[in-house]
XYZ file of C-alpha atoms in Angstrom:
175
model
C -133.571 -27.540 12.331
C -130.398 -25.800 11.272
C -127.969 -28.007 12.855
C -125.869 -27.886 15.326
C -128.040 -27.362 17.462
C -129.133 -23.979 16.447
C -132.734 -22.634 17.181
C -134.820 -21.475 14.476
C -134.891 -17.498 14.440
C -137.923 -16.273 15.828
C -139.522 -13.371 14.157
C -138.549 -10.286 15.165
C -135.298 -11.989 16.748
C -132.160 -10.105 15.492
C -130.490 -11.936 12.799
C -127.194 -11.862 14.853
C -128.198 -13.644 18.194
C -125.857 -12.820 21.567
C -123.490 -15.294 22.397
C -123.360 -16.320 26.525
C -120.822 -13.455 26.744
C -123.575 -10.589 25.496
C -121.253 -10.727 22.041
C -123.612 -10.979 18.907
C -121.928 -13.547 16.279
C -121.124 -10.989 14.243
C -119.210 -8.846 16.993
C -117.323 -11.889 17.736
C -116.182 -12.226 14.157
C -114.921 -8.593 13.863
C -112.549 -8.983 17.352
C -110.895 -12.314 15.955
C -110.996 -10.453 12.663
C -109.147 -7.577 14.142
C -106.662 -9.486 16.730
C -105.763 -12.425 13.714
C -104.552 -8.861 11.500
C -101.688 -7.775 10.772
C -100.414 -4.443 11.571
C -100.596 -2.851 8.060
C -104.265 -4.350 8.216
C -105.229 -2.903 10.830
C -103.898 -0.125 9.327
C -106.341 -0.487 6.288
C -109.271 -1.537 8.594
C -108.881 2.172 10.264
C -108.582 4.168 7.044
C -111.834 2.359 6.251
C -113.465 3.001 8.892
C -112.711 6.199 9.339
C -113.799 6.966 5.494
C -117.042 5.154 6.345
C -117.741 6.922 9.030
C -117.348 10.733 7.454
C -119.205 9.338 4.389
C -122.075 8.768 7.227
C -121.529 12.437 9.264
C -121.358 13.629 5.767
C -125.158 12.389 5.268
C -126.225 13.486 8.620
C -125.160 17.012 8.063
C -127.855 16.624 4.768
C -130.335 15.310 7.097
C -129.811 18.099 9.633
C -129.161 15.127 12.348
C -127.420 16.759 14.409
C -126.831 13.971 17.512
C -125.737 11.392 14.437
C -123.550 14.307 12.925
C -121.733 14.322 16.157
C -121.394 10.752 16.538
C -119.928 10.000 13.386
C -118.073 12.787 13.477
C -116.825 11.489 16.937
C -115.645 8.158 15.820
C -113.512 9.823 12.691
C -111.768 11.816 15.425
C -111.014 8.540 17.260
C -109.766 7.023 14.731
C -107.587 9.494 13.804
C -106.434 9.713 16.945
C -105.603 6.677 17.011
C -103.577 6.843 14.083
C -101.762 9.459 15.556
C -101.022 7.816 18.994
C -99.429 4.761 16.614
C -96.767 6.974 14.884
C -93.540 6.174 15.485
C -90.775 8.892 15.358
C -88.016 6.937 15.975
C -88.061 5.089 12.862
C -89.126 8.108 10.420
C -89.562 10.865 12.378
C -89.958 13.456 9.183
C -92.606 11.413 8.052
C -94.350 10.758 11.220
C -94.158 14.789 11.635
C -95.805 14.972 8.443
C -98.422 12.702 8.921
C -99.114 14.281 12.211
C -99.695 17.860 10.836
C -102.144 15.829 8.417
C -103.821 14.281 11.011
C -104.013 17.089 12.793
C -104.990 19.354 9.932
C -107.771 16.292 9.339
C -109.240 17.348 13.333
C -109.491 20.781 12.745
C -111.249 20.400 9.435
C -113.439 17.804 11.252
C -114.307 20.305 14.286
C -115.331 23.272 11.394
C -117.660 20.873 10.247
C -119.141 19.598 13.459
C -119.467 23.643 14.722
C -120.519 25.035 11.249
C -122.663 22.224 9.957
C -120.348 22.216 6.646
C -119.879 19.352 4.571
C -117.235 20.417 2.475
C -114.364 19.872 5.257
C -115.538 16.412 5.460
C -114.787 15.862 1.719
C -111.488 17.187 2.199
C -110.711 14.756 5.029
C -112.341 12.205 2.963
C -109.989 13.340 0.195
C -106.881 12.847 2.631
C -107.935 9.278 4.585
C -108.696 8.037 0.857
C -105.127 8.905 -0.466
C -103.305 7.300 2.332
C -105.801 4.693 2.589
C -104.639 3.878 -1.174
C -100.729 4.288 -0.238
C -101.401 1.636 2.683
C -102.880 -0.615 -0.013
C -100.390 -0.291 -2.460
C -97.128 -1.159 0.489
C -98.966 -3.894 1.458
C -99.617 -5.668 -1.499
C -96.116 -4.633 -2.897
C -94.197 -5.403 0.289
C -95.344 -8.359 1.395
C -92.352 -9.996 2.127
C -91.626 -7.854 5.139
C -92.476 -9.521 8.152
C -93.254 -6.609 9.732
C -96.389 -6.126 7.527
C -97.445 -9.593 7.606
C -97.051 -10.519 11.337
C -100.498 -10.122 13.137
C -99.759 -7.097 16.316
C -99.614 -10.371 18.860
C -96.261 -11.765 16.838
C -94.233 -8.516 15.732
C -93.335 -7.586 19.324
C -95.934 -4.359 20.157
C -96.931 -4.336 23.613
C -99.111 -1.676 25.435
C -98.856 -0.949 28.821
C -99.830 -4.037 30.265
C -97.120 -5.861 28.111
C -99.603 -7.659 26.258
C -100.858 -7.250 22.696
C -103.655 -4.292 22.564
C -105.067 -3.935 18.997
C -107.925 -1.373 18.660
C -110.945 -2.395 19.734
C -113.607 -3.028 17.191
C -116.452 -2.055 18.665
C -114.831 1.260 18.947
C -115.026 1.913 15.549
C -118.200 0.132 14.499
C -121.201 1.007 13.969
């Protein structure tokens, strides 16, 4: 036995079995992953993502897959959408209006690659989410100090509209 209880796997059983809540293990582990975060981590977790995910529209374009193309393509735009519904102009509002022409810059090179089966503007938003990716890296291991940074989104005050704490969800950027 494997302890605690645990089953055996049966074969052809997936590897990550659903929890009573319909939650594979592994699903489970990304949410706490996610909600235990803190902000600029979350940050990091979306550049990521994001990168991973035009790496993977990227290789559907080569393997003229045109639903997965979509897809991936799809989740970039969310994320990036998502990093533009989290800018906040009232602290820097010239660099929020910066990073919101990138962002938006990012879509349109994203949609010319969905309509014209192009890879190229996917390297170039690659290019982008990779550089600020690195900036995110590079404040958050050289400020970490500031509380802000370090407080997971439950702690440092963010609310949605329901008052409460609403990280993204993970399963809307996974795989």
């Amino acid at each position: 036995m494997h302890g605690c209880g645990d089953a055996p796997r049966r074969s052809g059983e997936p590897m990550y079995a659903k929890s009573g809540y319909g939650q594979s293990n592994l699903q489970r582990y990304k949410a706490v992953k996610i909600q235990t975060a803190s902000p600029a981590q979350i940050m990091l977790m979306l550049y990521d993502g994001a990168i991973r995910f035009a790496q993977i529209a990227k290789m559907k374009i080569g393997e003229n897959d045109l639903a997965g193309k979509g897809t991936y393509i799809g989740k970039v735009q969310a994320i990036i959408s998502e990093l533009m519904s989290s800018l906040d102009f009232s602290i820097a509002p010239e660099l929020c209006t910066q990073l919101q022409q990138l962002y938006m810059y990012m879509m349109e090179q994203l949609t010319e690659a969905n309509i014209r089966l192009k890879t190229e503007p996917i390297d170039v938003v690659v290019g982008l989410l990779t550089t600020l990716r690195e900036g995110w890296g590079q404040a958050l291991t050289s400020l970490p100090s500031d509380p802000t940074l370090n407080r997971s989104p439950s702690m440092s005050g963010q609310a949605g509209s329901d008052g409460e704490s609403t990280p993204p969800d993970p399963e809307d950027y996974t795989v």
